[in-house]
Each structure stands twice: as C-alpha cells, then as structure tokens.
C-alpha cells in the first residue's frame, strides 16, 4: 500500500480556512452534543418496557368513550387495574386522557422534581387553555408568581393575620348563622362556602372587600359554576373543548361570572395604582397594604400579569378547596360527636396559653389529626400528585417518564387496610394524634396535615 505524498493531495488548506475551521469548532461541538443527546434519548426510550394500558378501548370503542367511562366509574376501574398489576406501573385512560399511574411509594421521589410540572398538569385537567378558563393557567407565569407569593409573603404574614381573621370569623358566623342560641338547621355546604369566601377575601383583598356583598356573591358564583363546568369538559378532546365557550350556555355563565369579578376588582386595583403614583409624585413613601394585590405587584418584578385574573384564580382555589375540606370535617364530626369535646378542650387549652398565633397552630394536634382524617376518609379524588413531564425523566430506580407524559399517584394508600386497619371507620384521627406525640420528630412529622416552615 502506498501512502499519498504531497504530490497526490489535490488541496492544501490555507491558513484562512484553518482559522475558519477553528472558529467553527464550538458550533460543531454543540451540534454534535445535541445529536448525541437526541440519540441517547431515543436509545434509552426505545429500550424501555412500556407500561400496559389497563383500560384500553375495544375495537368498537373510542378513546372518548373510555374517558367518559372513567368519569362515571373511575373507582371500580382503578380497583380492577390495581388487582391486575399490583405495584407494577400501568397506564389508565382517565377522564383527562392517558395517564401513567405510579404506586404511592413514588410520592417522595416526584414531589419536588422541577422536571415534573404540577402547573402544566393543572392546565390540562382544568382546561386552562380554553377561553373563559384562563385562570387555571396562572401557575405557568414566568416568575411562578402565585407560588412565590404564597410561600414567601403569605407565610411570612401569618402571625399578623390571625387576629383580624379571628375577628372576621366572629362577624361572619354572626351573619351566616345568626346570634340566636337556639338550635336550627342549616345547609352546611352553603354556609361553609359563605364563611370561606369572607375569610379568604379578608386575607387576599383586605378588610373592605371581605364585606363587599357584590364581590362575595360574584366570587362564590364563579367558583361554583366554573368548577362544575371544568368537570363536564374534562373528558372532551382539546379540539372539542375549544368550541365549548361558543356553544354552551353554562360556559357563557362562567365567563359572565368571571367578568363580573373583574368589574368589581378593577376599581380597587385602579385606586391602588393612583395612590402609589400620587405618593411618588409627592416624593412620599408608597402606601403598603400587605395583601395579595400588594404582594403580587412586589413579586412580579416588572413582568406582565393580569392582576384581576390572578386575584380571581386565587380566590377560586381558596374558596373551593377550603370549603370542601371544612364541610367534610364538620360532617365527620357530626357523625362522630365523641371527638367534639376533646377538640374543644384542646382549643381552649392551647389558645388560652399561647393565643391565636402561628406557633399555636402546631400545638392543635388533635384538630390537625381530625382534618387529616376527614381528607383520608373522603378524598377529593382517586388520583393524587398529578404532574406533566417537561422533559424525559429517569427516576433513581430506572423508571422512565417520557416528555409530555401525564403522571399521577394512586391514592389507594389512604384506604389500605395494611396501613389503616379499619379504613372504613373514622378512628384513625386518634392514630394520627398518637403519631404526633411520638418523640421521634421524623415519625411525628409524617402525621401532620399542615406543616409551615420557612422557605
């Protein structure tokens, strides 16, 4: 074999072309690295075993049929899937589409993963990209505005809010239930909805708006109609959801209620801006209100956001989730009155010695346990920890979650006889209470329903 000498080389690169080659190396390396990443992802994902679809459509059924079927009979479908697959991962055609189901053991693993987005899962589940339901997309704000305000500002001011909340609760209970000491009947769900609307507004919008009957009526109506409509739309494929606002009278009512909330909030927001502008013109300190309007503006750091939409969204979440929890807790106590006297004794003892402070909340252990038990006994959904993968994720045990995949954790552990010996009986609040008393802080913290800690 002959080795080509200089005479056989048809082209000798010039110094200029060599310089250009050197300059292009970073770009070439970047492209090569990108290709390697893509190929690696393809190789990894092509070699994994795909979890089975537990309720796949038969040849004569559509995906929409299975979604509607899950909406009507999800509990039985999950029980059958659990029986067939046990702790194995599997997929379900849920009312919001195909979802990878993880056993409860994965809860701690996925809880804080930034690659698994709760915000994007909310948009899909509650149709946040559909006209009239945009408030379900506020968690996607580039500054994570809602999350930041709740964790940074609201938590910091809890101690300053306890007294005004207590005063407002006294006033609200007198308005809703009356001062007559005689027993009377009440529709507890409606009464708690009113109470929650007043107290959440006291926190979010201050002492004037929490007694504004127009706002209270509008926010309650919006919460009720919006939640019902999202449930009805859940099973529809995206291309049909986009038509709902234009074809459904119920969706029109949701938009009208949302617009009414905006109309009531806008003058308040305008007034706040005017007060701050006037202070700046007069070289005076800007007024501080220490409510959600103020905190949103502080944490937005100049980024665009719809102030009225964000306020309405937060009110919806607070009113819906809190009223549901309190209603369940009160009905639970009504069926198990033996807990009432013990709860009263704890409240009197703790508040008498510590007052209504953030620290006192940690010592209301039986109350915390009863709230946790009410959620366990009647959970809001079969599935918890909903997430959407922003990129392909490989967990520590090798489990692969593909980009764009919806995931959720099976909530069966809340009624598992292996964990709760009598899951159908309302007795585990005492078990949770005993765990709270455990000298081992790790074990005791596992029994908490509410934990507040600095972030």
C-alpha positions as a printed NumPy array, in Angstrom:
array([[  0.   ,   0.   ,   0.   ],
       [  1.372,   3.403,  -0.933],
       [  0.856,   6.43 ,   1.277],
       [ -0.159,   9.562,  -0.616],
       [  2.589,  12.115,  -0.589],
       [  2.24 ,  15.838,  -1.021],
       [  2.1  ,  15.468,  -4.798],
       [ -1.105,  13.401,  -4.57 ],
       [ -3.001,  15.827,  -2.265],
       [ -5.276,  17.829,  -4.511],
       [ -5.951,  20.615,  -1.982],
       [ -3.871,  22.07 ,   0.802],
       [ -5.976,  24.16 ,   3.238],
       [ -4.938,  27.762,   3.557],
       [ -4.302,  29.489,   6.862],
       [ -7.624,  31.347,   6.444],
       [ -9.617,  28.134,   6.019],
       [ -7.888,  26.621,   9.055],
       [ -8.799,  29.687,  11.101],
       [-12.411,  29.397,   9.971],
       [-12.383,  25.722,  10.93 ],
       [-11.081,  26.532,  14.418],
       [-13.698,  29.255,  14.847],
       [-16.467,  26.868,  13.834],
       [-15.417,  24.142,  16.274],
       [-17.625,  25.362,  19.188],
       [-20.706,  25.366,  16.974],
       [-19.819,  21.949,  15.555],
       [-19.289,  20.56 ,  19.056],
       [-22.64 ,  21.981,  20.178],
       [-24.416,  20.393,  17.217],
       [-22.653,  17.089,  17.837],
       [-23.564,  17.176,  21.506],
       [-27.179,  17.884,  20.608],
       [-27.231,  14.928,  18.223],
       [-25.729,  12.706,  20.92 ],
       [-28.375,  13.794,  23.442],
       [-31.175,  13.089,  20.975],
       [-29.719,   9.701,  20.054],
       [-29.224,   8.836,  23.725],
       [-32.836,   9.69 ,  24.475],
       [-34.01 ,   7.598,  21.532],
       [-31.866,   4.651,  22.618],
       [-32.982,   4.902,  26.249],
       [-36.679,   5.26 ,  25.479],
       [-36.712,   2.639,  22.736],
       [-35.286,   0.038,  25.08 ],
       [-37.713,   0.515,  27.954],
       [-40.698,  -1.673,  28.577],
       [-43.914,   0.243,  28.049],
       [-46.435,   0.039,  30.913],
       [-49.702,  -1.614,  29.843],
       [-52.865,   0.407,  29.296],
       [-55.256,  -1.059,  31.861],
       [-58.497,   0.06 ,  30.229],
       [-57.646,   0.159,  26.536],
       [-60.61 ,   0.654,  24.185],
       [-62.024,  -2.394,  22.44 ],
       [-62.113,  -2.386,  18.654],
       [-65.584,  -0.823,  18.613],
       [-64.848,   1.815,  21.297],
       [-63.271,   5.259,  21.032],
       [-60.888,   6.943,  23.445],
       [-63.665,   9.426,  24.259],
       [-65.886,   6.524,  25.318],
       [-63.221,   5.283,  27.752],
       [-62.685,   8.779,  29.14 ],
       [-66.388,   9.169,  29.828],
       [-66.472,   5.676,  31.308],
       [-63.696,   6.579,  33.75 ],
       [-65.508,   9.763,  34.695],
       [-68.561,   7.703,  35.651],
       [-66.899,   4.628,  37.145],
       [-63.286,   5.52 ,  37.904],
       [-63.172,   3.843,  41.315],
       [-64.12 ,   0.41 ,  40.004],
       [-61.774,   0.734,  37.013],
       [-58.853,   1.584,  39.294],
       [-59.682,  -1.27 ,  41.675],
       [-59.568,  -3.738,  38.789],
       [-56.288,  -2.268,  37.476],
       [-54.797,  -2.441,  40.964],
       [-55.832,  -6.091,  41.249],
       [-54.24 ,  -6.961,  37.903],
       [-50.991,  -5.016,  38.175],
       [-50.349,  -4.582,  41.912],
       [-47.256,  -2.403,  42.44 ],
       [-46.392,  -2.502,  38.732],
       [-46.612,   0.724,  36.752],
       [-49.519,   0.904,  34.342],
       [-51.413,   3.455,  32.295],
       [-55.052,   4.442,  32.541],
       [-57.338,   6.224,  30.143],
       [-58.698,   8.717,  32.684],
       [-61.282,  11.401,  32.091],
       [-58.495,  13.843,  31.154],
       [-56.626,  11.435,  28.891],
       [-53.932,   8.784,  29.117],
       [-52.016,   8.855,  32.402],
       [-49.119,   6.846,  33.845],
       [-50.109,   5.584,  37.313],
       [-47.413,   5.311,  39.976],
       [-47.793,   3.465,  43.288],
       [-47.742,   5.587,  46.49 ],
       [-44.085,   4.705,  47.115],
       [-43.123,   7.191,  44.371],
       [-44.665,  10.188,  46.158],
       [-41.457,  11.424,  47.788],
       [-39.476,  10.828,  44.583],
       [-41.596,  13.007,  42.311],
       [-42.837,  15.586,  44.822],
       [-40.182,  18.249,  44.263],
       [-38.914,  17.385,  40.789],
       [-38.753,  20.565,  38.711],
       [-38.973,  18.451,  35.551],
       [-42.428,  17.188,  36.541],
       [-44.797,  20.143,  36.388],
       [-47.923,  20.416,  38.507],
       [-48.794,  23.702,  36.785],
       [-48.899,  22.118,  33.318],
       [-50.968,  19.222,  34.647],
       [-53.495,  21.725,  36.049],
       [-53.806,  23.438,  32.666],
       [-54.696,  20.125,  31.047],
       [-57.042,  18.865,  33.769],
       [-58.962,  22.132,  34.132],
       [-58.852,  23.371,  30.528],
       [-56.664,  26.386,  31.271],
       [-56.08 ,  26.995,  27.552],
       [-59.81 ,  27.362,  26.818],
       [-61.419,  30.8  ,  26.572],
       [-63.031,  31.718,  29.882],
       [-60.919,  29.308,  31.935],
       [-57.56 ,  31.079,  31.649],
       [-57.231,  31.385,  35.411],
       [-56.15 ,  27.73 ,  35.533],
       [-53.001,  28.719,  33.647],
       [-51.772,  31.358,  36.121],
       [-49.368,  28.862,  37.715],
       [-47.357,  28.963,  34.476],
       [-46.322,  32.603,  34.982],
       [-42.62 ,  33.03 ,  34.236],
       [-41.912,  34.242,  37.791],
       [-44.041,  31.494,  39.383],
       [-45.972,  34.412,  40.818],
       [-48.697,  32.567,  42.722],
       [-46.281,  30.038,  44.214],
       [-43.819,  32.754,  45.256],
       [-46.438,  34.986,  46.867],
       [-47.999,  32.151,  48.848],
       [-44.713,  30.712,  50.116],
       [-42.775,  33.947,  50.598],
       [-45.308,  36.607,  51.534],
       [-48.408,  34.881,  52.881],
       [-46.438,  32.551,  55.163],
       [-44.401,  35.482,  56.491],
       [-47.51 ,  37.428,  57.473],
       [-49.466,  34.573,  59.078],
       [-48.895,  35.904,  62.594],
       [-50.249,  39.327,  61.64 ],
       [-53.337,  37.792,  60.025],
       [-54.54 ,  35.591,  62.873],
       [-56.183,  38.361,  64.908],
       [-58.052,  40.049,  62.011],
       [-59.098,  36.607,  60.76 ],
       [-60.472,  35.724,  64.184],
       [-62.425,  38.976,  64.325],
       [-63.766,  38.47 ,  60.814],
       [-64.725,  34.864,  61.599],
       [-66.773,  36.059,  64.589],
       [-68.536,  38.645,  62.441],
       [-69.091,  36.197,  59.569],
       [-70.526,  33.482,  61.843],
       [-72.992,  36.006,  63.284],
       [-74.06 ,  36.997,  59.762],
       [-74.325,  33.436,  58.429],
       [-75.647,  31.519,  61.437],
       [-77.174,  34.337,  63.483],
       [-76.788,  35.089,  67.195],
       [-79.825,  33.141,  68.367],
       [-78.572,  30.434,  70.795],
       [-81.409,  28.091,  69.828],
       [-80.632,  25.131,  67.545],
       [-81.604,  25.486,  63.919],
       [-80.993,  23.646,  60.67 ],
       [-78.582,  24.892,  58.024],
       [-77.274,  23.633,  54.7  ],
       [-73.713,  23.194,  55.877],
       [-72.079,  23.23 ,  52.423],
       [-73.676,  26.591,  51.569],
       [-72.867,  28.086,  54.97 ],
       [-69.23 ,  26.994,  54.837],
       [-68.933,  28.353,  51.288],
       [-70.055,  31.763,  52.558],
       [-67.698,  31.621,  55.536],
       [-64.723,  30.615,  53.404],
       [-65.409,  33.343,  50.84 ],
       [-65.424,  36.007,  53.555],
       [-62.285,  34.823,  55.347],
       [-60.215,  34.193,  52.215],
       [-61.162,  37.645,  50.922],
       [-60.036,  39.154,  54.232],
       [-56.579,  37.69 ,  53.611],
       [-56.352,  38.397,  49.902],
       [-58.116,  41.738,  49.454],
       [-58.314,  43.39 ,  52.862],
       [-60.963,  44.43 ,  55.357],
       [-63.209,  46.323,  52.943],
       [-63.706,  43.757,  50.205],
       [-64.419,  40.903,  52.635],
       [-67.716,  42.642,  53.472],
       [-68.488,  43.701,  49.915],
       [-71.605,  41.666,  49.183],
       [-71.263,  42.12 ,  45.421],
       [-67.767,  40.608,  45.464],
       [-68.749,  37.783,  47.818],
       [-71.72 ,  36.872,  45.645],
       [-69.729,  37.055,  42.399],
       [-66.739,  35.068,  43.69 ],
       [-68.981,  32.309,  45.1  ],
       [-70.974,  32.087,  41.864],
       [-67.806,  31.972,  39.782],
       [-66.303,  29.244,  41.966],
       [-69.398,  27.049,  41.758],
       [-70.147,  27.425,  38.042],
       [-66.507,  27.215,  36.947],
       [-65.775,  24.043,  38.88 ],
       [-68.89 ,  22.277,  37.59 ],
       [-68.097,  23.263,  34.004],
       [-64.493,  22.044,  34.203],
       [-65.762,  18.65 ,  35.336],
       [-68.164,  18.495,  32.408],
       [-65.452,  19.453,  29.915],
       [-62.749,  17.197,  31.355],
       [-63.361,  14.2  ,  29.106],
       [-63.618,  16.175,  25.872],
       [-60.653,  16.114,  23.476],
       [-58.925,  19.504,  23.031],
       [-60.472,  20.299,  19.646],
       [-63.962,  19.985,  21.157],
       [-63.09 ,  21.912,  24.319],
       [-62.247,  24.976,  22.242],
       [-65.817,  25.   ,  20.899],
       [-67.497,  24.789,  24.31 ],
       [-67.314,  28.523,  25.177],
       [-69.221,  29.33 ,  21.996],
       [-71.812,  26.547,  22.164],
       [-72.563,  26.05 ,  25.868],
       [-74.832,  28.336,  27.88 ],
       [-73.156,  27.08 ,  31.076],
       [-69.732,  28.122,  29.777],
       [-71.216,  31.507,  28.919],
       [-72.396,  31.816,  32.535],
       [-68.86 ,  31.037,  33.728],
       [-67.461,  33.845,  31.554],
       [-70.132,  36.248,  32.77 ],
       [-69.357,  35.435,  36.399],
       [-65.639,  35.862,  35.729],
       [-66.24 ,  39.202,  34.017],
       [-68.366,  40.303,  36.967],
       [-65.465,  39.53 ,  39.325],
       [-63.164,  41.583,  37.116],
       [-65.598,  44.523,  37.056],
       [-65.681,  44.598,  40.861],
       [-61.907,  44.27 ,  41.279],
       [-60.843,  46.777,  38.621],
       [-61.812,  49.97 ,  40.534],
       [-59.887,  48.718,  43.591],
       [-56.8  ,  47.947,  41.501],
       [-57.042,  51.342,  39.781],
       [-57.384,  53.108,  43.129],
       [-54.298,  51.367,  44.483],
       [-52.231,  52.42 ,  41.48 ],
       [-53.444,  56.004,  41.791],
       [-52.456,  56.164,  45.472],
       [-48.968,  54.887,  44.703],
       [-48.497,  57.257,  41.764],
       [-49.588,  60.193,  43.92 ],
       [-47.095,  59.207,  46.62 ],
       [-44.293,  59.033,  44.044],
       [-45.212,  62.457,  42.635],
       [-45.06 ,  63.947,  46.125],
       [-41.81 ,  62.149,  46.961],
       [-43.623,  60.281,  49.724],
       [-43.292,  56.596,  50.674],
       [-45.728,  54.435,  48.761],
       [-48.606,  53.085,  50.874],
       [-48.238,  49.465,  51.983],
       [-51.352,  47.299,  52.228],
       [-49.916,  43.846,  52.983],
       [-52.455,  41.932,  50.943],
       [-52.356,  39.869,  47.775],
       [-52.695,  42.866,  45.486],
       [-49.572,  44.368,  47.021],
       [-47.648,  41.097,  47.126],
       [-48.375,  40.217,  43.512],
       [-47.039,  43.586,  42.414],
       [-43.893,  43.238,  44.531],
       [-43.052,  39.744,  43.331],
       [-43.884,  40.333,  39.658],
       [-40.729,  42.492,  39.446],
       [-41.995,  44.33 ,  36.39 ],
       [-43.205,  41.303,  34.421],
       [-46.652,  41.417,  32.866],
       [-49.547,  39.763,  34.656],
       [-53.317,  40.186,  34.741],
       [-53.924,  41.385,  38.313],
       [-57.681,  40.783,  38.255],
       [-57.258,  37.298,  36.77 ],
       [-54.653,  36.327,  39.371],
       [-56.855,  37.546,  42.235],
       [-59.851,  35.667,  40.89 ],
       [-57.801,  32.499,  40.443],
       [-56.506,  32.575,  43.999],
       [-59.989,  33.224,  45.372],
       [-61.317,  30.258,  43.4  ],
       [-58.672,  27.888,  44.767],
       [-59.072,  29.067,  48.353],
       [-62.872,  29.   ,  48.326],
       [-63.211,  25.634,  46.603],
       [-60.572,  23.624,  48.452],
       [-61.111,  25.113,  51.914],
       [-64.904,  24.937,  51.852],
       [-64.767,  21.318,  50.684],
       [-62.33 ,  20.364,  53.465],
       [-64.279,  22.13 ,  56.224],
       [-67.582,  20.687,  55.042],
       [-66.165,  17.165,  55.145],
       [-64.589,  17.779,  58.559],
       [-67.831,  19.056,  60.078],
       [-69.911,  16.208,  58.675],
       [-67.312,  13.781,  60.02 ],
       [-67.548,  15.342,  63.491],
       [-71.316,  15.262,  63.228],
       [-71.192,  11.507,  62.713],
       [-68.596,  11.039,  65.481],
       [-69.58 ,  13.514,  68.237],
       [-67.234,  11.809,  70.708],
       [-64.385,  13.868,  69.216],
       [-66.113,  17.226,  69.748],
       [-65.49 ,  17.61 ,  73.489],
       [-61.837,  16.605,  73.124],
       [-61.374,  19.151,  70.336],
       [-62.982,  21.906,  72.379],
       [-60.736,  21.095,  75.334],
       [-57.619,  21.278,  73.146],
       [-58.644,  24.577,  71.55 ],
       [-59.387,  26.219,  74.903],
       [-56.166,  24.921,  76.46 ],
       [-53.832,  25.914,  73.6  ],
       [-55.346,  29.301,  72.797],
       [-55.617,  30.259,  76.471],
       [-51.89 ,  29.773,  76.954],
       [-50.492,  30.835,  73.568],
       [-53.145,  32.97 ,  71.943],
       [-54.095,  32.697,  68.287],
       [-50.575,  32.607,  66.838],
       [-48.802,  30.653,  64.127],
       [-46.913,  28.747,  66.805],
       [-50.163,  27.734,  68.491],
       [-51.3  ,  26.021,  65.294],
       [-48.546,  23.434,  65.727],
       [-49.967,  22.523,  69.137],
       [-53.531,  21.966,  67.922],
       [-52.584,  18.351,  67.336],
       [-55.974,  16.701,  67.644],
       [-57.547,  19.297,  65.351],
       [-54.803,  18.713,  62.784],
       [-55.383,  14.96 ,  63.052],
       [-59.146,  15.279,  62.595],
       [-58.673,  17.422,  59.491],
       [-56.262,  14.869,  58.083],
       [-58.693,  12.066,  58.847],
       [-61.557,  13.85 ,  57.098],
       [-59.428,  14.075,  53.961],
       [-58.387,  10.427,  54.239],
       [-61.921,   9.204,  54.85 ],
       [-63.355,  11.13 ,  51.917],
       [-60.559,  12.033,  49.49 ],
       [-61.224,  14.579,  46.771],
       [-60.03 ,  12.223,  44.004],
       [-58.819,   8.683,  43.271],
       [-55.521,  10.03 ,  41.948],
       [-53.108,  12.486,  43.559],
       [-49.802,  14.194,  42.709],
       [-50.741,  14.992,  39.114],
       [-47.753,  16.047,  37.037],
       [-46.747,  16.544,  33.395],
       [-43.18 ,  15.771,  32.338],
       [-41.464,  18.816,  30.835],
       [-38.668,  16.552,  29.583],
       [-37.845,  12.852,  29.734],
       [-37.097,  11.917,  33.355],
       [-35.308,   8.813,  34.596],
       [-36.005,   8.106,  38.272],
       [-33.46 ,   6.57 ,  40.636],
       [-34.921,   3.077,  40.181],
       [-34.666,   3.331,  36.376],
       [-38.313,   4.225,  35.773],
       [-38.583,   6.374,  32.646],
       [-41.199,   9.11 ,  32.354],
       [-41.367,  10.415,  28.804],
       [-41.542,  14.076,  27.886],
       [-45.158,  15.246,  27.733],
       [-46.443,  12.257,  29.684],
       [-49.144,  12.769,  32.289],
       [-48.498,  11.004,  35.592],
       [-50.337,  10.604,  38.892],
       [-50.019,   8.637,  42.112],
       [-52.625,   6.073,  43.128],
       [-54.371,   7.355,  46.268],
       [-55.289,   3.861,  47.452],
       [-52.909,   4.048,  50.43 ],
       [-55.447,   6.279,  52.203],
       [-57.811,   3.321,  52.461],
       [-55.294,   0.464,  52.502],
       [-56.058,  -1.992,  55.362],
       [-52.324,  -2.691,  55.633],
       [-51.84 ,   0.941,  56.71 ],
       [-55.206,   1.675,  58.338],
       [-56.58 ,  -1.497,  59.996],
       [-60.155,  -0.182,  59.827],
       [-60.156,   2.147,  56.823],
       [-63.955,   2.455,  56.731],
       [-64.113,   3.621,  60.345],
       [-63.421,   7.166,  61.461],
       [-60.956,   6.215,  64.163],
       [-57.576,   6.91 ,  62.643],
       [-57.556,  10.527,  63.817],
       [-56.581,   9.11 ,  67.188],
       [-53.813,   7.101,  65.495],
       [-52.572,  10.256,  63.752],
       [-52.74 ,  12.081,  67.08 ],
       [-50.609,   9.424,  68.735],
       [-48.078,   9.717,  65.922],
       [-47.966,  13.48 ,  66.522],
       [-46.968,  12.73 ,  70.129],
       [-44.146,  10.4  ,  69.095],
       [-40.753,  11.582,  70.451],
       [-39.172,  10.749,  67.089],
       [-39.585,  14.035,  65.14 ],
       [-39.39 ,  12.279,  61.758],
       [-42.232,   9.922,  62.612],
       [-44.241,  12.684,  64.257],
       [-43.945,  14.944,  61.191],
       [-45.384,  12.202,  58.967],
       [-48.711,  12.561,  60.77 ],
       [-49.045,  16.309,  60.119],
       [-51.885,  17.561,  57.971],
       [-50.495,  21.11 ,  57.911],
       [-46.802,  21.971,  58.138],
       [-45.481,  25.521,  57.981],
       [-41.779,  26.053,  57.591],
       [-39.525,  28.844,  56.291],
       [-38.647,  28.632,  52.597]])
